[in-house]
Amino acid sequence: MYKTNDLILRTTTSLIAFMMLGFAIYLLIAGHNAPGGGFVGGLLTAGAVLLMYMAYGTEAVEKMIPINFTTLVPIGLAVAVGTGVGSFIFNQPFLSHTFGYFTFPIFGEIELATAMLFDVGVYLTVVGVVMTIILTIANDR
Amino acid sequence: MSNLAVLPILIPLIAAITLVFFNGNVTVSRVLTRLFSLVSLGAALYIAWHAMENGTIILETGDWAAPYGIILVVDRLAALLIVTTNLVAAACAFYAPHAGLGKKEYYYFYPFFFFLITGVSGAFITGDIFNLFVFFEVLLMASYALIVLGGDKVQLRESIKYLLINLFSSMLFVTCIAFLYAVVGTLNMAHIAERVQEVDQQGILTTVGILFFFVFATKAALFPLYYWLPHSYIQPNPVISALFGALLTKVGIYSILRVFSLIFVHRLDITHELFIWIAILSMIFGVIGALSTNNIKLIIAYNIIPAIGFIIMGIGVFNQDALSGSVYYLVHDMIIKAALFLIVGAIAYVAGTSDLRKMGGLIHYYPALGWLLFIAAFVLAGIPPFSGFIGKLQLLQGAFGDGEIILAITALITSLLILYSIMKIFIRGFWGEKDETAGFGTKSVKGMIAPIAFLLALSVLLGVGAEFFYPIVASVAQSLLDPQIYIDSVLKE
């Protein structure tokens, strides 16, 4: 059987997927002060993983990223709900958020907010949902 | 603590998330489902007691004050409905393991069950109109998944119809909210009500109100918009039908009750006059549907429509008697519809068919099931000691008091025909000679009887204990008639 040689696709994929993942993390973190956030960050991450699936095939990627994407959905939901419930401990209304300024060695003073944790929950859920949809359709024979 | 108000949403949500992790293990799923449904019921009862004792519970989520953040409001009406929802959910949770779900239990049935309860509770509690839309979507998404679970050919066909009509009405819902937001510039229900009051509900607002009515009427299956309901509700497993029949249409009717007792109350001659005619037509067409068929599941599904007609009749008449009748009937109907769907589910299971012409003499094998159906028929039709009676009596008093004679007479005739349609199941299915050849009596209904009996006991209690329940319902009706109570408690002015 004739097998295509997709060397160019694979080489560029390694580079582009890496940049996409980096940009996805940037979008996730930048969400508070610039356009971005958990949703678009999650979509871009899923896009990068999907690109790897297209270039390297299912088996190779499953070896590279040994995650069951379906379980990311409840984990993401649990993180998001957990941030809401956390306010119960401090006797605040549900979903109250707080923030503080912390000084780090290299970055200097940074504002950290609990809303970020909620965004991480959204991020995980979006990655899980998108990958579950695509992989379910792809593996359907 | 004000965080109480979020518990009816939070507990089922946490339950759903937890159960996704235990999807593969049916034994653990079943135990956890029962446990969580009881915890949720306990929380709902405590919240209802708290709301009755200390007045409306308000939760400003995220500590944002009234018109700016999302407000959760548990007033007496919401508290009553939350308790009823959780009672039905608990009965269904105990029925589900015996309902013959089979492989469906491995495909996320229990998580979807709890997501449905999350959506329904959220829709009852929220004080924000866009948040109401979001919770509608939560419960509809879960219901899409539940209706198609299993993937039979008929299920796929009916779920396409169900999905399309609900998607269309959701789109219309968003459009309505956009119109309303363009006019009044706020999304908090109390704040909208205040602003609509300030401009005395001018022409455009009445138009938006009627558009809202059509959105909710599609969800609640009122007269011209009910055609999608009966066939799609009978396709899934009986326990899913029971949840749908008891909860989904009632969320639509609750939204009508809320929106047209709080926001659009300044042009009763247009909006509420429309409701009266739609109530009459819903009763007539619903009961004709119920009489037209020999499929026992379809008879019950068609019976949802006249019941919704009864409730909308009270909203249309809009006086103290009629509104308390509506609220009483709403609570009664949620319980009895769940019980009836579970009963016909059990009958169809033991008879191996849902065609009335192919069964007979079942009382010889299943006496308990037969007498439960008999009581359920009486409860539904409104025979005096049972709960259907009080609601209908109040509704009729309200209608006669307002001079709506045609409406009252239609309601009375409809009740008679509803009784006939259910009794037809009892007479043809349970009476008759013992038929040895049909092979009835081989299947056990143990485990199915207890949840049904529990629900029926509740409706009997609701009827016999009317003196205890009536003051609560009357105070709900009173607060519905005076929207200022709701506005003041939310906006704290």
XYZ file of C-alpha atoms in Angstrom:
634
model
C 0.000 0.000 0.000
C 1.240 3.437 -0.868
C 1.953 5.509 2.213
C 2.210 9.292 2.050
C 5.201 10.971 3.544
C 3.943 13.858 5.685
C 7.285 15.058 6.979
C 6.505 18.743 6.383
C 3.155 18.528 8.156
C 4.681 16.776 11.156
C 7.640 19.120 11.485
C 5.541 22.268 11.289
C 2.987 20.746 13.649
C 5.571 20.251 16.394
C 6.411 23.943 16.143
C 2.885 25.321 15.673
C 1.206 23.140 18.315
C 3.847 24.279 20.802
C 3.149 27.937 20.019
C -0.601 27.380 20.144
C -0.385 25.788 23.572
C 1.732 28.689 24.796
C -0.723 31.225 23.389
C -3.625 29.298 24.968
C -2.016 29.594 28.403
C -1.389 33.293 27.740
C -5.076 33.806 26.850
C -6.177 31.938 29.971
C -4.038 34.116 32.232
C -4.639 37.412 30.413
C -8.409 37.094 30.641
C -8.839 39.617 33.449
C -7.291 42.679 31.851
C -7.262 41.819 28.141
C -9.458 39.836 25.738
C -9.205 36.130 26.508
C -10.226 33.862 29.371
C -10.987 30.249 30.111
C -13.311 29.625 27.190
C -11.119 30.785 24.319
C -8.015 29.411 26.038
C -9.675 26.017 26.264
C -10.744 26.116 22.628
C -7.225 26.962 21.493
C -5.725 24.155 23.598
C -8.194 21.736 22.070
C -7.212 23.085 18.641
C -3.528 22.390 19.330
C -4.231 18.853 20.537
C -6.444 18.275 17.516
C -3.656 19.399 15.199
C -1.383 16.801 16.786
C -4.066 14.153 16.286
C -4.256 15.069 12.600
C -0.501 15.018 12.064
C 0.548 12.016 14.159
C -2.536 9.785 14.307
C -4.569 8.589 17.260
C -2.195 6.054 18.792
C 0.889 8.267 18.892
C -0.986 11.147 20.538
C -2.662 8.871 23.057
C 0.833 7.793 24.093
C 2.023 11.424 24.238
C -0.945 12.749 26.251
C -2.259 9.898 28.386
C -5.397 11.750 29.544
C -8.986 10.586 29.251
C -10.487 13.871 28.087
C -13.991 12.910 29.239
C -12.922 12.986 32.892
C -11.674 16.558 32.405
C -15.320 17.692 32.210
C -16.380 16.710 35.757
C -12.958 17.785 37.110
C -13.389 21.239 35.558
C -16.950 21.485 36.881
C -15.783 20.438 40.331
C -13.078 23.134 40.313
C -15.604 25.807 39.268
C -18.204 24.730 41.831
C -15.442 24.401 44.429
C -14.482 28.069 44.036
C -18.121 28.974 44.623
C -18.456 26.738 47.649
C -15.152 28.004 49.061
C -16.885 31.240 49.992
C -19.067 29.236 52.416
C -16.042 28.695 54.657
C -15.469 32.430 55.020
C -19.167 33.041 55.679
C -19.597 34.979 52.433
C -22.398 34.656 49.838
C -22.008 31.920 47.231
C -19.503 32.718 44.443
C -17.883 35.644 46.294
C -14.373 36.192 45.025
C -11.346 37.812 46.575
C -7.886 38.937 45.469
C -4.526 39.888 46.907
C -1.131 41.267 45.872
C 1.866 38.974 46.133
C 5.521 39.582 45.366
C 7.356 36.964 43.331
C 11.145 36.736 42.747
C 11.242 37.447 39.009
C 7.850 38.946 38.131
C 7.598 41.407 41.003
C 4.246 42.331 42.492
C 1.340 40.388 40.929
C -2.390 40.507 41.609
C -3.797 37.021 42.199
C -7.604 36.569 42.222
C -9.733 33.541 43.069
C -11.704 34.264 39.889
C -8.688 32.714 38.145
C -9.523 29.346 39.745
C -13.027 29.568 38.313
C -11.501 30.280 34.911
C -9.273 27.225 35.238
C -12.448 25.197 35.840
C -14.000 26.642 32.687
C -10.769 25.947 30.794
C -10.663 22.275 31.815
C -14.359 21.800 31.027
C -14.038 23.359 27.569
C -10.980 21.242 26.701
C -12.789 18.131 27.937
C -16.031 18.833 26.078
C -14.446 19.794 22.750
C -12.045 16.851 22.739
C -14.810 14.422 23.766
C -17.051 15.614 20.931
C -14.323 15.404 18.294
C -12.825 12.109 19.423
C -16.259 10.464 19.778
C -17.147 11.381 16.217
C -13.667 10.454 14.953
C -13.696 6.996 16.568
C -17.248 6.250 15.418
C -17.151 3.577 12.724
C -27.358 32.432 56.689
C -28.455 33.629 53.270
C -26.419 30.930 51.519
C -29.342 28.593 52.221
C -30.998 29.776 49.004
C -28.358 28.213 46.786
C -28.494 24.726 48.350
C -31.344 23.341 46.159
C -29.188 24.143 43.108
C -25.848 23.207 44.618
C -26.666 19.784 46.089
C -27.982 18.238 42.833
C -25.106 19.857 40.923
C -22.507 18.339 43.245
C -24.388 15.037 43.064
C -24.275 15.117 39.259
C -20.544 15.858 39.199
C -19.800 13.121 41.740
C -21.889 10.560 39.862
C -19.978 11.130 36.614
C -16.921 9.647 38.354
C -18.909 6.570 39.447
C -20.501 6.054 36.040
C -19.138 2.561 35.490
C -20.282 1.236 38.862
C -24.072 0.886 38.903
C -24.339 -0.317 42.503
C -22.481 2.697 43.873
C -24.416 5.023 41.537
C -27.739 3.731 42.837
C -26.779 4.115 46.477
C -25.345 7.596 45.925
C -28.429 8.656 43.946
C -30.752 7.693 46.772
C -28.487 9.301 49.342
C -28.158 12.581 47.452
C -31.875 12.760 46.670
C -32.662 12.381 50.381
C -30.070 15.011 51.374
C -31.511 17.370 48.786
C -35.051 16.700 50.037
C -33.972 17.391 53.614
C -32.320 20.650 52.600
C -35.419 21.692 50.625
C -37.684 20.980 53.594
C -35.463 22.997 55.917
C -35.335 25.915 53.468
C -39.106 25.848 53.051
C -39.578 25.858 56.828
C -37.117 28.756 57.090
C -38.903 30.711 54.345
C -42.312 30.160 55.972
C -41.051 31.229 59.400
C -38.735 34.128 58.586
C -40.012 35.350 55.223
C -38.297 35.436 51.834
C -34.675 34.253 51.693
C -32.535 36.469 49.451
C -29.029 35.568 48.317
C -26.944 38.157 46.527
C -24.414 35.895 44.805
C -20.857 37.166 44.854
C -21.869 39.858 47.333
C -23.155 42.212 44.606
C -26.169 44.315 45.615
C -29.633 43.901 44.146
C -30.019 45.115 40.562
C -26.320 44.565 39.696
C -25.653 40.970 40.612
C -27.671 37.795 40.190
C -30.152 37.448 43.019
C -31.557 34.132 44.192
C -34.988 34.513 45.761
C -36.743 31.810 47.761
C -40.173 33.222 48.494
C -43.039 31.009 49.627
C -44.047 30.007 46.096
C -40.497 28.985 45.172
C -40.115 27.131 48.493
C -43.308 25.127 47.896
C -42.235 24.171 44.381
C -38.706 23.214 45.464
C -40.066 20.873 48.095
C -42.438 19.306 45.561
C -39.647 18.934 43.006
C -37.460 17.168 45.523
C -40.276 14.869 46.630
C -40.870 13.811 43.028
C -37.125 13.445 42.444
C -36.726 11.253 45.523
C -39.588 8.989 44.423
C -38.062 8.702 40.943
C -34.621 7.992 42.398
C -36.052 5.048 44.343
C -38.091 3.847 41.338
C -35.237 4.059 38.822
C -33.318 0.878 39.764
C -36.521 -1.160 39.256
C -37.655 0.609 36.094
C -35.775 -1.673 33.723
C -33.325 0.949 32.533
C -30.873 -1.789 31.631
C -27.795 -0.566 29.809
C -28.905 3.062 30.087
C -27.654 3.089 33.666
C -24.110 2.766 32.299
C -24.517 5.769 30.018
C -24.640 8.641 32.511
C -28.328 8.284 33.388
C -27.858 9.367 37.026
C -25.708 12.454 36.306
C -28.294 13.666 33.766
C -31.053 13.006 36.296
C -29.368 15.351 38.768
C -28.552 17.953 36.112
C -32.274 18.029 35.335
C -33.096 18.648 39.004
C -30.406 21.369 39.110
C -32.028 23.158 36.186
C -35.549 22.877 37.566
C -34.569 24.090 41.055
C -32.542 26.914 39.568
C -35.455 28.062 37.414
C -37.707 28.153 40.482
C -35.234 30.104 42.621
C -33.626 32.654 40.340
C -34.570 36.332 40.446
C -32.923 37.283 37.189
C -34.580 36.844 33.812
C -31.442 35.915 31.893
C -30.448 33.494 34.627
C -33.904 31.964 34.200
C -33.030 31.379 30.537
C -29.735 29.737 31.524
C -31.467 27.363 33.937
C -34.063 26.583 31.268
C -31.194 25.537 29.037
C -29.607 23.455 31.816
C -32.799 21.485 32.288
C -33.480 21.240 28.554
C -29.956 19.966 27.785
C -30.381 17.272 30.422
C -33.820 16.439 29.034
C -32.466 16.119 25.469
C -29.921 13.631 26.745
C -32.508 11.697 28.770
C -35.058 11.538 25.962
C -32.591 10.120 23.448
C -30.776 7.816 25.891
C -30.984 4.289 24.507
C -31.185 5.343 20.878
C -34.267 3.446 19.630
C -35.617 4.451 16.253
C -38.805 6.067 17.644
C -36.810 7.791 20.350
C -34.542 9.375 17.756
C -37.517 10.558 15.696
C -39.363 12.081 18.645
C -36.246 13.648 20.140
C -35.570 15.505 16.876
C -39.027 17.108 17.106
C -38.596 17.828 20.802
C -35.173 19.362 20.237
C -36.255 21.541 17.316
C -39.315 23.008 19.023
C -37.411 23.706 22.227
C -34.467 25.204 20.382
C -36.840 27.499 18.526
C -38.584 28.629 21.699
C -35.217 29.181 23.398
C -34.212 31.440 20.529
C -37.450 33.344 20.921
C -36.767 33.571 24.660
C -33.406 35.272 24.043
C -35.043 37.637 21.540
C -37.727 38.531 24.098
C -35.088 39.236 26.727
C -33.264 41.443 24.222
C -36.476 43.409 23.544
C -37.192 43.770 27.233
C -33.628 44.814 27.999
C -33.759 47.396 25.230
C -36.894 48.908 26.751
C -36.211 48.802 30.492
C -32.414 48.426 30.610
C -32.229 45.878 33.433
C -32.420 42.098 33.857
C -33.276 41.734 37.535
C -36.955 40.740 37.738
C -37.794 43.006 40.656
C -36.072 45.932 38.980
C -37.840 45.217 35.666
C -41.164 45.109 37.513
C -40.432 48.468 39.115
C -39.523 50.102 35.808
C -42.500 48.623 33.937
C -44.669 50.044 36.719
C -43.084 53.492 36.267
C -44.022 53.687 32.576
C -47.393 52.034 33.196
C -46.725 49.143 30.750
C -46.973 50.969 27.443
C -47.851 49.239 24.145
C -44.431 47.761 23.380
C -44.182 46.201 26.834
C -47.508 44.416 26.443
C -46.249 43.066 23.106
C -43.063 41.821 24.740
C -45.181 40.297 27.505
C -47.278 38.341 25.045
C -44.133 37.155 23.259
C -42.843 35.927 26.624
C -46.145 34.152 27.098
C -45.655 32.288 23.817
C -42.151 31.210 24.842
C -43.367 29.823 28.153
C -46.514 28.393 26.562
C -44.324 26.314 24.247
C -42.420 24.931 27.224
C -45.634 24.418 29.195
C -47.610 22.900 26.263
C -50.607 25.218 26.068
C -53.243 25.090 23.366
C -51.784 25.930 19.995
C -48.268 24.876 21.007
C -48.765 21.479 22.637
C -48.525 19.173 19.588
C -44.897 18.210 20.268
C -45.549 16.970 23.789
C -47.623 13.757 23.955
C -45.654 11.542 21.591
C -42.220 12.689 22.695
C -43.038 12.199 26.392
C -44.019 8.553 26.101
C -40.922 7.326 24.263
C -38.309 7.274 27.053
C -38.341 5.017 30.111
C -41.333 5.591 32.489
C -39.136 7.104 35.186
C -37.897 9.709 32.688
C -41.465 10.347 31.495
C -42.484 10.866 35.113
C -39.754 13.451 35.645
C -40.697 15.237 32.428
C -44.428 15.134 33.056
C -44.067 16.305 36.636
C -41.379 18.957 36.270
C -40.679 20.314 32.794
C -44.067 21.724 31.802
C -44.486 23.022 35.350
C -41.367 25.157 34.996
C -43.045 26.828 32.017
C -46.241 27.432 33.944
C -44.283 28.720 36.951
C -42.535 31.223 34.663
C -45.910 32.423 33.357
C -47.155 32.707 36.934
C -44.078 34.667 38.003
C -43.800 36.973 35.003
C -47.520 37.754 34.792
C -47.984 38.326 38.504
C -44.856 40.428 38.945
C -43.919 42.253 35.741
C -46.798 42.475 33.259
C -49.739 43.199 35.548
C -50.914 46.583 34.332
C -52.970 45.566 31.292
C -55.006 42.656 32.639
C -57.749 43.290 30.054
C -55.386 42.232 27.235
C -52.995 39.645 28.662
C -55.127 37.826 31.186
C -58.187 37.782 28.913
C -56.026 35.917 26.402
C -55.112 33.370 29.089
C -58.754 32.566 29.780
C -59.436 31.648 26.150
C -56.236 29.651 25.890
C -57.151 27.835 29.110
C -60.551 26.849 27.681
C -59.032 25.601 24.421
C -56.219 23.720 26.205
C -58.715 21.880 28.385
C -60.942 20.911 25.463
C -58.174 19.804 23.097
C -56.135 18.061 25.785
C -59.023 15.981 27.011
C -60.110 15.107 23.457
C -56.593 13.784 22.917
C -56.776 11.733 26.110
C -60.099 10.181 25.032
C -58.953 9.458 21.494
C -56.324 6.839 22.205
C -55.975 3.309 23.559
C -52.304 3.705 24.453
C -52.166 3.995 28.255
C -48.980 6.077 28.263
C -50.446 8.464 25.711
C -53.602 8.896 27.818
C -51.501 10.140 30.738
C -49.340 12.327 28.490
C -52.426 14.009 27.012
C -53.753 14.559 30.535
C -50.887 16.991 31.179
C -52.472 19.515 28.810
C -55.861 20.057 30.526
C -54.024 20.215 33.875
C -51.884 23.051 32.535
C -55.154 24.558 31.294
C -56.547 24.490 34.836
C -53.505 26.289 36.217
C -53.481 28.950 33.502
C -57.212 29.433 34.132
C -56.421 30.601 37.658
C -53.761 32.984 36.377
C -56.227 34.332 33.818
C -58.976 34.996 36.364
C -56.387 36.580 38.699
C -58.161 36.977 42.004
C -57.302 35.641 45.446
C -59.389 32.453 45.169
C -58.327 31.570 41.653
C -54.616 32.152 42.299
C -54.564 30.034 45.436
C -56.420 27.399 43.416
C -53.730 27.600 40.750
C -50.896 27.207 43.238
C -52.653 24.316 44.995
C -53.354 22.623 41.670
C -49.760 23.164 40.521
C -48.319 21.368 43.555
C -50.986 18.651 43.392
C -50.468 18.099 39.681
C -46.685 17.754 39.943
C -47.102 14.931 42.442
C -50.001 13.124 40.784
C -48.556 13.277 37.246
C -45.336 11.702 38.485
C -47.359 8.988 40.253
C -49.507 8.309 37.177
C -46.542 8.018 34.825
C -44.881 5.600 37.247
C -48.098 3.554 37.518
C -48.657 3.222 33.767
C -44.957 2.448 33.439
C -45.440 -0.460 35.839
C -48.622 -1.569 34.023
C -46.934 -1.487 30.634
C -44.032 -3.436 32.147
C -46.203 -6.235 33.586
C -48.567 -6.428 30.616
C -45.749 -6.280 28.101
C -47.697 -3.754 26.019
C -49.135 -0.292 26.398
C -52.135 -1.055 24.170
C -55.299 -1.118 26.246
C -57.044 -3.561 23.891
C -54.447 -6.260 24.545
C -54.800 -6.385 28.329
C -57.464 -7.352 30.827
C -57.996 -9.003 34.190
C -54.781 -7.634 35.637
C -56.427 -7.138 39.050
C -56.184 -10.914 39.667
C -52.418 -10.738 39.498
C -51.585 -7.198 40.649
C -54.239 -6.002 43.128
C -51.975 -3.349 44.695
C -51.190 -1.766 41.338
C -54.887 -1.751 40.403
C -56.050 -0.009 43.551
C -53.222 2.520 43.333
C -54.401 3.411 39.822
C -57.976 3.653 41.114
C -56.976 6.119 43.850
C -54.787 8.066 41.416
C -57.746 8.466 39.042
C -59.884 9.855 41.861
C -57.128 12.202 42.968
C -56.625 13.496 39.425
C -60.323 14.044 38.738
C -60.858 15.859 42.043
C -63.113 13.595 44.098
C -63.608 15.274 47.535
C -61.278 13.736 50.096
C -58.307 13.968 47.727
C -56.060 16.860 46.747
C -57.422 17.552 43.258
C -60.683 18.669 44.828
C -59.428 21.632 46.857
C -57.526 23.143 43.942
C -60.430 22.796 41.540
C -62.928 24.102 44.103
C -60.822 27.236 44.590
C -60.411 27.677 40.844
C -64.158 27.342 40.256
C -64.977 29.722 43.097
C -62.581 32.217 41.580
C -64.067 31.786 38.105
C -67.698 32.077 39.277
C -66.775 35.028 41.472
C -65.432 36.803 38.397
C -68.415 35.853 36.230
C -66.442 33.550 33.915
C -69.302 31.072 33.466
C -68.125 29.451 30.202
C -64.689 28.843 31.702
C -66.114 27.256 34.857
C -68.467 24.972 32.933
C -65.678 23.866 30.577
C -63.521 23.090 33.604
C -66.282 20.971 35.178
C -66.967 18.974 32.011
C -63.223 18.499 31.487
C -62.869 17.045 34.991
C -65.558 14.499 34.198
C -63.873 13.478 30.957
C -60.456 13.248 32.670
C -61.985 10.841 35.184
C -63.438 8.815 32.299
C -60.120 8.671 30.442
C -58.253 7.291 33.470
C -61.056 4.998 34.563
C -60.976 3.515 31.071
C -57.498 2.177 31.911
C -58.787 0.720 35.170
C -61.930 -0.847 33.665
C -60.406 -2.296 30.510
C -57.023 -3.157 31.959
C -57.859 -4.456 35.397
C -61.424 -5.747 35.264
C -62.412 -8.830 33.368
C -61.874 -12.561 33.453
C -58.618 -14.154 34.471
C -56.889 -14.829 31.166
C -54.493 -17.764 31.620
C -53.215 -17.664 28.053
C -51.986 -14.059 28.123
C -49.126 -14.943 30.463
C -49.624 -12.101 32.926
C -48.435 -12.445 36.488
C -44.942 -13.602 35.731
C -43.237 -10.272 36.366
C -42.729 -8.793 39.799
C -43.572 -5.175 40.599
C -41.841 -5.277 43.962
C -39.862 -2.064 44.440
C -42.056 -0.152 42.007
C -45.011 -0.055 44.390
C -43.307 1.794 47.261
C -42.391 5.044 45.411
C -45.856 5.154 43.784
C -47.580 4.609 47.129
C -45.375 7.327 48.646
C -46.444 9.860 46.011
C -50.115 8.900 46.311
C -49.921 9.129 50.100
C -48.591 12.660 49.657
C -51.499 13.661 47.447
C -53.993 12.120 49.851
C -52.280 14.011 52.664
C -52.457 17.189 50.605
C -56.212 16.693 50.301
C -57.033 15.478 53.805
C -54.677 17.955 55.458
C -56.063 20.861 53.454
C -56.632 22.882 56.602
C -52.912 22.826 57.258
C -51.814 23.508 53.663
C -54.484 25.992 52.654
C -53.222 28.987 54.737
C -49.757 28.577 53.198
C -51.185 28.508 49.673
C -53.489 31.440 50.421
C -50.541 33.517 51.616
C -48.661 32.606 48.425
C -51.629 33.829 46.374
C -51.768 37.014 48.403
C -48.105 37.772 47.754
C -48.658 37.043 44.044
C -51.441 39.618 43.938
C -49.197 42.255 45.478
C -45.930 42.387 43.480
C -44.689 45.182 45.725
C -43.868 42.588 48.417
C -41.451 40.810 46.057
C -39.935 44.057 44.764
C -39.361 45.428 48.259
C -37.801 42.231 49.568
C -35.317 42.094 46.666
C -34.469 45.769 46.269
C -34.678 46.466 50.039
C -36.179 49.942 49.721
